[in-house]
C-alpha cells in the first residue's frame, strides 16, 4: 500500500482519472472548506486575543496594583497606602450607584457614579469626546457621561445632568475605559464627576453601596505580587481585596479562552459536518468508479494501487479544500474582532496567524482523509468480475474490518479535539472525560439523525403508498433508491438546523425567565436606599402618582462575628476560610417565604416574642454551604456594633434569577425592628411613561433614592442576548453553510444518476413539469425530514438543558421553530431543483452521450 | 509438443441463496495449448461468462482447478491473480471497458504501465496504427464510435504480449459490418502473436472461426468439438 503511494504511475493515474470529474471533485471540496475556514478564523482570533491581552496587560487594570474595599479604608490601611505612596504613584476612585436625572429630557437612569483623584489610568487612556474631556473634568462642575446614556437620551455636550443635589455640565462623552468591555456600560452606565462634588450630592448615606479603590503605579523594579503579599494580613483584617495587573490578565485570559473554546467547538462541528459531506461525496464518487477500478484490476492493478489512486485524489481534494478554507478563514478573522468588539475589554488587532492556519489546515486535512477513508476502503474490494457482470455480491465490503478501524480513528480524532476545547485548568483525565461527553453528545445527535434517515428509507420502502399519484410516488421512492441523498442531507441539514434552533431556544429560555417578573400584578419598579425618615414620604409620593406601594422591605446591614463558636478573627488566621465570613450582609426580617423561595430544611422563622427566646434565622443554601453550617448551628452577628447570637432555623433555596429583592439571611420578626435600617420599596408602573414620571418625581424629592426599572433591565438583557446570539449565530452559520455546501455538492454529484433517470423518463414521454415535480417532491420530503429532526432535537436538548443546567421547566415556542423549518425546506428545494436544471436544457440523447 | 496455456479440471461454481443452492457450472474440464483458439457457446444462463471469469481468475470457483500458463491460480490472493493477468492475459469485452478518463493511447498503455516498466509510447501508437486508429490516438472513449472503442480495446489486449486472450462477446455491441472488421482484426492479431484465444459468444458464425467449440447447457459441457471435424459424443476423459 505504502509502496503504491510512492509509485509514479499511481500519481499519474490519479491525475488522469480525475480529468473529466475534476469539477465534481471541486464540489465536495466545499464541504471541508467552510469548517476549515471557521477553525482558522477562530484560532486566529484566539491568537489575536492572546497577543492583545499580553500587550495590553497593564492597561486592563490601568495600574500595576489596585486595592478595593466596600467601606472606607481603615486607618491602618490608609497608613499602608501612604507609605506605599512614597515610592509609587497613587490614584483614588470612589464609585457608587445613583439615579442620574437629565432635565432636558425629563429622564432618569440608575448609573455608576465615579470620582477619581490622581493620574488614573497610569496605563492606557480613558477615551472621550472631545479628547481632552477627562483631563479637564476637575476644572469645574463637569460630568463625563457614558456613550450609552448619550445615545439613549440624546444627551449632548453642554446639556446638564443632576446627580443627587448637584447639577453638572456634560463636558464630554465617555467612549472607552481601559479594561472594561463596552457591553458593561449597557448594564451600568458610567458617569465621572470631580471628587470635590461627591459630598455636595448628599448621596452617601447609611446603606449606600460605595466602593473605594486605590490604584498604584509601582517603580519598575517593584513586584506587585510582593506588595500584595506584604499587605495581605492588613487586607484580611479590613475585608479589602487587592488585584495586580498580572492577575487581571490571567482572569481575562481564562474568560477569553472559554469564549474562544466555545467558538472553536462550533467551528469544529462545521468541520465535522463537512467530513460527513466528504464521506457521502466520496461514496457516490467511488460508485461511479466501479467499472474503472474493475477494468484496472482486470489489467493487473493490485487493490493497493487502485486504492492509492483514489486516496491521492482525496488527499489533493482535501488539500485544495483546506487551502481555500484557510484563505476564507483569514478574511473572516479580520471581521471577528469587530463582531465581538463590545464584549472585549481590549483592542484586538487583526493578525495573520501562521499557527492558526497550520492547525486549521492539519485538522481539516485529517478530518477530510479520515471521513473519505470510510467509503474509499470499498475500492480495495471491488471485484474485477464487475467487467463481466453489472453487480457482484458485496459481502466482503460489509465485513471489512478496516471500516471499524477507520470509524474508531474518526471517533478518536473527534474525541481528542473535543477534549482540547475543555477548560485547560482541569486535569488531563477530567478534560478527556468532558471530551468524551461532547463526543458522545455529538454521536447521539448524529446517531439519532442517522436513525431518522434509515427509518425514513426503510419506512418509505415498506409502507410505500401505492395509491399516491405518480409524481409523489417517484419523489418518495427517490428517498431509498440507490445513490439516494437521504442520509447525508438529513445528517447535515438536520444538524445545522438543530444548532441554530438551539441557539434561539436558549435565548428565548433566558428571556422568558426575566419576563416572568414583568407579568401583571408583579412589581416592576424597585426603589432602594430609602432611609427610615424617608419611608413615609416615599410611600405617600408613590400613592399620589397612582403607583401602588406593593411591598416595603426593611434592610439591616450586619457582619458575621462567629460561626459555630469560631470567631471571624480566628477564621482569618485560617488560610482556607471562605470570603463569606467577611462580607457585609444586607439582611431583612419576616416570617414567611415569598414566591421565589423554597424551604429545603428546617422550619421557617417564628416571631421572637421575648428576649429569652432563641433567634432562629433562615439562610439560603449557598451560604449554608460556604459557612459549612446546618440547621441548629450557631451563628453570631455584629449588627452595627451590637452582638446578636442566632441559630440556623431553616435553609432555603432562592431563585435569584427573579428580579426581586432576595436575601441570603432572613431574621424572624421581633429582633431587628429597632436596629438602624433602610428600605426597599416595590411598586408597579403602568407603562414606560408612568415609570419615567415616578422615577423623576422620586429623584426630585429624594435624590439619594435609586430605582431599578425592570422594564429597562428586560430590554438590557434582551440587547445583550441579541449581541451574544449574533456571535453564536455567526458561528452556527458556518455549520448551516456547510450543510448547504454539502447539499449543493450531493445534488451535483448525484446529478449524473438523476440525469440518467430523468432522461429515461423524458425518453419514455415524461414532460418537463413531471420531472421537476418528482425532484421537488424528493427535496421537499428531505428538507422536511431534516429540518423537523433538527428542531425536534433542539427542543429536546433545550428542555434537558433547562432542567439539568438552569433548573427550571421550559416549553419551547413552536412558531419560531416552524418558521425555521419552512426556511430550511425552501432552501433544500431551491438548491435541489436548481442543481438539476441541466436535465431540461439538453436533449435526452445529448445528455446521455455527454455523460456516458 | 506445444505448451499448455490453460488447464481446467472439474470446475464447479455454485451460489447459495437462502437454503437453495444454484449450480451455474458443473464439473467442467478442458485444456488449451499455445496458439489454440476456442469458442465457448451456449444459450443465456448456460454459464459461459462464469466459465470465462473463472478461467481468467476474475472469480473463485467452488471446486476444481484452473491453471494459467502453468500457474495454479486457485490458491492465489486477488493481488497475485492480478499479477498473473497482467503478465499473461489479455481481455476484450462486449462493452469495451475502456477507462473513460484516459485517451485511446493511455488506455492501450495501462497494462504496461501497471508492470512498472518504462513505457515506450511508440509501442502503443504502433498498435493503434495496426488497428487503424493512428489518427485517434489522443481521443477519449466518448469521442470514439463503438467499433473504434473495440479496436482500442483489442490494441490494449495485445500490448502486454499476452499468452492467452479472453474475449467476451467482442462483437455483441456492434453492427454487422463493423463486427466483421473487428473479428478479422482479432483473429489476425491472434495468429501473428500466437496467442491462445478463448471466445465467449452467442454468434455461431463467429464461433466457427475458432479451432474448437465447447457447448454449454445448464452449466455443463454438452459437446466439445474441433472445427471442420465430425462432432463426437463428449467424453471428458478423452478431451485434449
PDB file of C-alpha atoms in Angstrom, chain A residues 122-339:
ATOM      1  CA  UNK A 122      -1.461  55.098  34.659  1.00  0.00           C
ATOM      2  CA  UNK A 123      -1.574  52.762  31.664  1.00  0.00           C
ATOM      3  CA  UNK A 124      -3.928  53.131  28.701  1.00  0.00           C
ATOM      4  CA  UNK A 125      -6.257  56.074  28.305  1.00  0.00           C
ATOM      5  CA  UNK A 126      -9.846  56.907  29.060  1.00  0.00           C
ATOM      6  CA  UNK A 127     -11.176  57.805  25.632  1.00  0.00           C
ATOM      7  CA  UNK A 128     -13.652  60.640  25.473  1.00  0.00           C
ATOM      8  CA  UNK A 129     -15.288  63.001  23.051  1.00  0.00           C
ATOM      9  CA  UNK A 130     -13.774  65.631  22.999  1.00  0.00           C
ATOM     10  CA  UNK A 131     -10.414  64.026  23.651  1.00  0.00           C
ATOM     11  CA  UNK A 132      -9.395  66.378  26.466  1.00  0.00           C
ATOM     12  CA  UNK A 133     -12.638  65.945  28.420  1.00  0.00           C
ATOM     13  CA  UNK A 134     -11.235  63.512  31.006  1.00  0.00           C
ATOM     14  CA  UNK A 135      -8.182  65.655  31.741  1.00  0.00           C
ATOM     15  CA  UNK A 136     -10.260  68.800  32.154  1.00  0.00           C
ATOM     16  CA  UNK A 137     -13.048  67.132  34.151  1.00  0.00           C
ATOM     17  CA  UNK A 138     -11.934  68.529  37.511  1.00  0.00           C
ATOM     18  CA  UNK A 139     -11.759  72.098  36.201  1.00  0.00           C
ATOM     19  CA  UNK A 140     -15.409  72.761  37.069  1.00  0.00           C
ATOM     20  CA  UNK A 141     -18.772  71.176  37.878  1.00  0.00           C
ATOM     21  CA  UNK A 142     -18.397  68.841  34.912  1.00  0.00           C
ATOM     22  CA  UNK A 143     -19.645  65.331  34.217  1.00  0.00           C
ATOM     23  CA  UNK A 144     -18.471  62.772  31.696  1.00  0.00           C
ATOM     24  CA  UNK A 145     -21.349  60.535  30.705  1.00  0.00           C
ATOM     25  CA  UNK A 146     -21.260  57.121  29.120  1.00  0.00           C
ATOM     26  CA  UNK A 147     -21.943  56.896  25.399  1.00  0.00           C
ATOM     27  CA  UNK A 148     -24.880  54.557  26.204  1.00  0.00           C
ATOM     28  CA  UNK A 149     -26.616  57.355  28.138  1.00  0.00           C
ATOM     29  CA  UNK A 150     -25.866  59.884  25.432  1.00  0.00           C
ATOM     30  CA  UNK A 151     -27.454  57.640  22.824  1.00  0.00           C
ATOM     31  CA  UNK A 152     -30.389  56.540  24.982  1.00  0.00           C
ATOM     32  CA  UNK A 153     -31.482  60.033  25.989  1.00  0.00           C
ATOM     33  CA  UNK A 154     -29.997  62.103  23.184  1.00  0.00           C
ATOM     34  CA  UNK A 155     -27.764  63.961  25.639  1.00  0.00           C
ATOM     35  CA  UNK A 156     -25.273  66.349  24.085  1.00  0.00           C
ATOM     36  CA  UNK A 157     -22.180  68.100  25.317  1.00  0.00           C
ATOM     37  CA  UNK A 158     -23.297  71.244  27.104  1.00  0.00           C
ATOM     38  CA  UNK A 159     -26.506  69.703  28.491  1.00  0.00           C
ATOM     39  CA  UNK A 160     -26.893  69.426  32.218  1.00  0.00           C
ATOM     40  CA  UNK A 161     -27.407  66.380  34.420  1.00  0.00           C
ATOM     41  CA  UNK A 162     -28.447  66.238  38.033  1.00  0.00           C
ATOM     42  CA  UNK A 163     -26.846  63.790  40.399  1.00  0.00           C
ATOM     43  CA  UNK A 164     -28.187  63.996  43.932  1.00  0.00           C
ATOM     44  CA  UNK A 165     -28.408  67.652  44.878  1.00  0.00           C
ATOM     45  CA  UNK A 166     -25.874  68.855  42.334  1.00  0.00           C
ATOM     46  CA  UNK A 167     -26.312  69.794  38.678  1.00  0.00           C
ATOM     47  CA  UNK A 168     -23.353  69.118  36.408  1.00  0.00           C
ATOM     48  CA  UNK A 169     -22.496  70.243  32.926  1.00  0.00           C
ATOM     49  CA  UNK A 170     -21.941  67.415  30.468  1.00  0.00           C
ATOM     50  CA  UNK A 171     -18.402  68.203  29.332  1.00  0.00           C
ATOM     51  CA  UNK A 172     -17.739  65.005  27.409  1.00  0.00           C
ATOM     52  CA  UNK A 173     -18.948  61.628  26.273  1.00  0.00           C
ATOM     53  CA  UNK A 174     -17.169  58.561  27.559  1.00  0.00           C
ATOM     54  CA  UNK A 175     -16.117  56.192  24.770  1.00  0.00           C
ATOM     55  CA  UNK A 176     -13.803  53.708  26.386  1.00  0.00           C
ATOM     56  CA  UNK A 177     -12.380  52.912  29.792  1.00  0.00           C
ATOM     57  CA  UNK A 178      -9.293  50.667  29.800  1.00  0.00           C
ATOM     58  CA  UNK A 179     -10.004  47.116  30.887  1.00  0.00           C
ATOM     59  CA  UNK A 180     -13.778  47.480  30.663  1.00  0.00           C
ATOM     60  CA  UNK A 181     -15.923  45.958  27.892  1.00  0.00           C
ATOM     61  CA  UNK A 182     -18.315  48.245  26.058  1.00  0.00           C
ATOM     62  CA  UNK A 183     -21.172  45.931  26.941  1.00  0.00           C
ATOM     63  CA  UNK A 184     -20.598  46.715  30.649  1.00  0.00           C
ATOM     64  CA  UNK A 185     -21.917  50.219  30.047  1.00  0.00           C
ATOM     65  CA  UNK A 186     -25.235  48.789  28.887  1.00  0.00           C
ATOM     66  CA  UNK A 187     -25.711  47.206  32.312  1.00  0.00           C
ATOM     67  CA  UNK A 188     -24.349  50.038  34.430  1.00  0.00           C
ATOM     68  CA  UNK A 189     -23.623  53.245  32.508  1.00  0.00           C
ATOM     69  CA  UNK A 190     -20.690  55.163  33.955  1.00  0.00           C
ATOM     70  CA  UNK A 191     -20.651  58.840  34.898  1.00  0.00           C
ATOM     71  CA  UNK A 192     -17.414  60.535  36.004  1.00  0.00           C
ATOM     72  CA  UNK A 193     -17.677  63.593  38.240  1.00  0.00           C
ATOM     73  CA  UNK A 194     -14.990  65.643  40.032  1.00  0.00           C
ATOM     74  CA  UNK A 195     -14.338  64.199  43.530  1.00  0.00           C
ATOM     75  CA  UNK A 196     -14.816  67.586  45.182  1.00  0.00           C
ATOM     76  CA  UNK A 197     -18.568  67.467  44.488  1.00  0.00           C
ATOM     77  CA  UNK A 198     -19.280  63.986  45.880  1.00  0.00           C
ATOM     78  CA  UNK A 199     -20.239  65.259  49.327  1.00  0.00           C
ATOM     79  CA  UNK A 200     -22.448  68.014  47.904  1.00  0.00           C
ATOM     80  CA  UNK A 201     -24.570  65.418  46.129  1.00  0.00           C
ATOM     81  CA  UNK A 202     -25.557  64.121  49.598  1.00  0.00           C
ATOM     82  CA  UNK A 203     -25.833  60.664  48.102  1.00  0.00           C
ATOM     83  CA  UNK A 204     -23.520  58.876  50.516  1.00  0.00           C
ATOM     84  CA  UNK A 205     -25.824  57.787  53.342  1.00  0.00           C
ATOM     85  CA  UNK A 206     -26.477  54.774  55.527  1.00  0.00           C
ATOM     86  CA  UNK A 207     -26.669  51.666  53.427  1.00  0.00           C
ATOM     87  CA  UNK A 208     -25.164  53.340  50.354  1.00  0.00           C
ATOM     88  CA  UNK A 209     -23.023  50.907  48.439  1.00  0.00           C
ATOM     89  CA  UNK A 210     -19.803  52.782  47.930  1.00  0.00           C
ATOM     90  CA  UNK A 211     -16.665  51.162  46.536  1.00  0.00           C
ATOM     91  CA  UNK A 212     -13.310  52.682  47.412  1.00  0.00           C
ATOM     92  CA  UNK A 213     -10.294  51.926  45.278  1.00  0.00           C
ATOM     93  CA  UNK A 214      -6.659  52.881  45.345  1.00  0.00           C
ATOM     94  CA  UNK A 215      -4.543  52.418  42.216  1.00  0.00           C
ATOM     95  CA  UNK A 216      -0.749  52.226  42.234  1.00  0.00           C
ATOM     96  CA  UNK A 217       1.914  52.670  39.635  1.00  0.00           C
ATOM     97  CA  UNK A 218       4.902  50.914  41.132  1.00  0.00           C
ATOM     98  CA  UNK A 219       8.551  51.621  40.369  1.00  0.00           C
ATOM     99  CA  UNK A 220       9.832  49.280  37.618  1.00  0.00           C
ATOM    100  CA  UNK A 221      11.831  47.066  39.984  1.00  0.00           C
ATOM    101  CA  UNK A 222       8.958  46.522  42.429  1.00  0.00           C
ATOM    102  CA  UNK A 223       6.891  43.372  42.162  1.00  0.00           C
ATOM    103  CA  UNK A 224       3.166  43.966  42.567  1.00  0.00           C
ATOM    104  CA  UNK A 225       2.770  40.463  43.935  1.00  0.00           C
ATOM    105  CA  UNK A 226       5.370  41.132  46.644  1.00  0.00           C
ATOM    106  CA  UNK A 227       3.497  44.283  47.651  1.00  0.00           C
ATOM    107  CA  UNK A 228       0.214  42.328  47.833  1.00  0.00           C
ATOM    108  CA  UNK A 229       1.881  39.642  49.951  1.00  0.00           C
ATOM    109  CA  UNK A 230       3.148  42.228  52.387  1.00  0.00           C
ATOM    110  CA  UNK A 231      -0.302  43.833  52.609  1.00  0.00           C
ATOM    111  CA  UNK A 232      -2.211  40.556  52.970  1.00  0.00           C
ATOM    112  CA  UNK A 233      -2.661  40.490  56.788  1.00  0.00           C
ATOM    113  CA  UNK A 234      -3.919  44.052  56.686  1.00  0.00           C
ATOM    114  CA  UNK A 235      -6.235  43.378  53.767  1.00  0.00           C
ATOM    115  CA  UNK A 236      -7.726  40.332  55.533  1.00  0.00           C
ATOM    116  CA  UNK A 237      -8.480  42.377  58.611  1.00  0.00           C
ATOM    117  CA  UNK A 238     -10.337  45.033  56.657  1.00  0.00           C
ATOM    118  CA  UNK A 239     -12.119  42.837  54.059  1.00  0.00           C
ATOM    119  CA  UNK A 240     -10.299  44.717  51.305  1.00  0.00           C
ATOM    120  CA  UNK A 241      -9.036  42.936  48.215  1.00  0.00           C
ATOM    121  CA  UNK A 242      -6.017  43.558  46.025  1.00  0.00           C
ATOM    122  CA  UNK A 243      -5.659  42.851  42.325  1.00  0.00           C
ATOM    123  CA  UNK A 244      -2.484  43.029  40.281  1.00  0.00           C
ATOM    124  CA  UNK A 245      -2.313  43.645  36.537  1.00  0.00           C
ATOM    125  CA  UNK A 246      -0.978  40.105  36.132  1.00  0.00           C
ATOM    126  CA  UNK A 247      -3.973  38.645  37.977  1.00  0.00           C
ATOM    127  CA  UNK A 248      -6.378  40.663  35.854  1.00  0.00           C
ATOM    128  CA  UNK A 249      -4.564  39.457  32.770  1.00  0.00           C
ATOM    129  CA  UNK A 250      -4.829  35.838  33.894  1.00  0.00           C
ATOM    130  CA  UNK A 251      -8.545  36.178  34.735  1.00  0.00           C
ATOM    131  CA  UNK A 252      -9.294  37.827  31.429  1.00  0.00           C
ATOM    132  CA  UNK A 253      -7.158  35.236  29.645  1.00  0.00           C
ATOM    133  CA  UNK A 254      -9.237  32.446  31.170  1.00  0.00           C
ATOM    134  CA  UNK A 255     -12.534  34.150  30.280  1.00  0.00           C
ATOM    135  CA  UNK A 256     -11.443  34.759  26.713  1.00  0.00           C
ATOM    136  CA  UNK A 257     -10.174  31.203  26.471  1.00  0.00           C
ATOM    137  CA  UNK A 258     -13.659  29.951  27.337  1.00  0.00           C
ATOM    138  CA  UNK A 259     -15.185  32.157  24.657  1.00  0.00           C
ATOM    139  CA  UNK A 260     -12.589  31.057  22.148  1.00  0.00           C
ATOM    140  CA  UNK A 261     -13.054  27.403  23.009  1.00  0.00           C
ATOM    141  CA  UNK A 262     -16.808  27.642  22.555  1.00  0.00           C
ATOM    142  CA  UNK A 263     -16.451  29.297  19.149  1.00  0.00           C
ATOM    143  CA  UNK A 264     -13.857  26.727  18.188  1.00  0.00           C
ATOM    144  CA  UNK A 265     -16.224  23.916  19.088  1.00  0.00           C
ATOM    145  CA  UNK A 266     -18.899  25.404  16.842  1.00  0.00           C
ATOM    146  CA  UNK A 267     -16.290  25.650  14.062  1.00  0.00           C
ATOM    147  CA  UNK A 268     -15.315  22.071  14.667  1.00  0.00           C
ATOM    148  CA  UNK A 269     -18.927  20.968  14.318  1.00  0.00           C
ATOM    149  CA  UNK A 270     -18.975  22.659  10.900  1.00  0.00           C
ATOM    150  CA  UNK A 271     -15.835  20.705  10.056  1.00  0.00           C
ATOM    151  CA  UNK A 272     -17.458  17.518  11.288  1.00  0.00           C
ATOM    152  CA  UNK A 273     -20.443  18.159   9.055  1.00  0.00           C
ATOM    153  CA  UNK A 274     -18.042  18.795   6.196  1.00  0.00           C
ATOM    154  CA  UNK A 275     -16.452  15.442   6.976  1.00  0.00           C
ATOM    155  CA  UNK A 276     -19.846  13.783   6.651  1.00  0.00           C
ATOM    156  CA  UNK A 277     -20.260  15.607   3.338  1.00  0.00           C
ATOM    157  CA  UNK A 278     -16.885  14.355   2.125  1.00  0.00           C
ATOM    158  CA  UNK A 279     -17.762  10.802   3.138  1.00  0.00           C
ATOM    159  CA  UNK A 280     -21.002  10.994   1.196  1.00  0.00           C
ATOM    160  CA  UNK A 281     -19.389  12.606  -1.825  1.00  0.00           C
ATOM    161  CA  UNK A 282     -16.573  10.055  -1.940  1.00  0.00           C
ATOM    162  CA  UNK A 283     -19.133   7.284  -1.561  1.00  0.00           C
ATOM    163  CA  UNK A 284     -21.014   8.463  -4.659  1.00  0.00           C
ATOM    164  CA  UNK A 285     -17.723   9.060  -6.474  1.00  0.00           C
ATOM    165  CA  UNK A 286     -16.459   5.553  -5.747  1.00  0.00           C
ATOM    166  CA  UNK A 287     -19.734   4.100  -7.018  1.00  0.00           C
ATOM    167  CA  UNK A 288     -19.173   5.915 -10.296  1.00  0.00           C
ATOM    168  CA  UNK A 289     -15.662   4.494 -10.497  1.00  0.00           C
ATOM    169  CA  UNK A 290     -16.591   0.837 -10.045  1.00  0.00           C
ATOM    170  CA  UNK A 291     -16.148  -0.056 -13.710  1.00  0.00           C
ATOM    171  CA  UNK A 292     -12.850   1.803 -13.996  1.00  0.00           C
ATOM    172  CA  UNK A 293     -11.446   0.051 -10.942  1.00  0.00           C
ATOM    173  CA  UNK A 294     -12.731  -3.324 -12.149  1.00  0.00           C
ATOM    174  CA  UNK A 295     -11.074  -2.761 -15.540  1.00  0.00           C
ATOM    175  CA  UNK A 296      -7.793  -1.768 -13.888  1.00  0.00           C
ATOM    176  CA  UNK A 297      -7.997  -4.876 -11.707  1.00  0.00           C
ATOM    177  CA  UNK A 298      -8.545  -6.951 -14.864  1.00  0.00           C
ATOM    178  CA  UNK A 299      -5.456  -5.417 -16.429  1.00  0.00           C
ATOM    179  CA  UNK A 300      -3.469  -6.398 -13.354  1.00  0.00           C
ATOM    180  CA  UNK A 301      -3.699  -3.465 -10.938  1.00  0.00           C
ATOM    181  CA  UNK A 302      -3.393  -4.544  -7.309  1.00  0.00           C
ATOM    182  CA  UNK A 303      -6.058  -3.499  -4.803  1.00  0.00           C
ATOM    183  CA  UNK A 304      -3.455  -1.274  -3.117  1.00  0.00           C
ATOM    184  CA  UNK A 305      -2.757   0.510  -6.426  1.00  0.00           C
ATOM    185  CA  UNK A 306      -6.453   1.079  -7.061  1.00  0.00           C
ATOM    186  CA  UNK A 307      -6.947   2.317  -3.505  1.00  0.00           C
ATOM    187  CA  UNK A 308      -3.897   4.593  -3.717  1.00  0.00           C
ATOM    188  CA  UNK A 309      -5.224   6.292  -6.875  1.00  0.00           C
ATOM    189  CA  UNK A 310      -8.353   7.453  -5.076  1.00  0.00           C
ATOM    190  CA  UNK A 311      -6.596   8.186  -1.798  1.00  0.00           C
ATOM    191  CA  UNK A 312      -4.285  10.543  -3.684  1.00  0.00           C
ATOM    192  CA  UNK A 313      -7.273  12.221  -5.339  1.00  0.00           C
ATOM    193  CA  UNK A 314      -8.956  12.598  -1.946  1.00  0.00           C
ATOM    194  CA  UNK A 315      -5.804  13.987  -0.398  1.00  0.00           C
ATOM    195  CA  UNK A 316      -5.427  16.510  -3.214  1.00  0.00           C
ATOM    196  CA  UNK A 317      -9.090  17.425  -2.930  1.00  0.00           C
ATOM    197  CA  UNK A 318      -8.757  17.867   0.834  1.00  0.00           C
ATOM    198  CA  UNK A 319      -5.609  19.955   0.393  1.00  0.00           C
ATOM    199  CA  UNK A 320      -7.327  22.296  -2.058  1.00  0.00           C
ATOM    200  CA  UNK A 321     -10.397  22.459   0.200  1.00  0.00           C
ATOM    201  CA  UNK A 322      -8.466  23.330   3.330  1.00  0.00           C
ATOM    202  CA  UNK A 323      -6.274  25.826   1.444  1.00  0.00           C
ATOM    203  CA  UNK A 324      -9.297  27.726   0.156  1.00  0.00           C
ATOM    204  CA  UNK A 325     -10.880  27.338   3.606  1.00  0.00           C
ATOM    205  CA  UNK A 326      -7.779  28.744   5.309  1.00  0.00           C
ATOM    206  CA  UNK A 327      -7.847  31.748   2.967  1.00  0.00           C
ATOM    207  CA  UNK A 328     -11.510  32.405   3.757  1.00  0.00           C
ATOM    208  CA  UNK A 329     -10.699  31.889   7.451  1.00  0.00           C
ATOM    209  CA  UNK A 330      -8.053  34.611   7.327  1.00  0.00           C
ATOM    210  CA  UNK A 331     -10.605  37.053   5.862  1.00  0.00           C
ATOM    211  CA  UNK A 332     -13.216  36.086   8.468  1.00  0.00           C
ATOM    212  CA  UNK A 333     -10.692  36.508  11.276  1.00  0.00           C
ATOM    213  CA  UNK A 334     -10.329  40.123  10.212  1.00  0.00           C
ATOM    214  CA  UNK A 335     -14.064  40.513  10.794  1.00  0.00           C
ATOM    215  CA  UNK A 336     -14.494  38.531  14.050  1.00  0.00           C
ATOM    216  CA  UNK A 337     -12.883  41.056  16.435  1.00  0.00           C
ATOM    217  CA  UNK A 338     -15.363  43.670  15.187  1.00  0.00           C
ATOM    218  CA  UNK A 339     -18.252  41.300  15.826  1.00  0.00           C
TER     219      UNK A 339
END
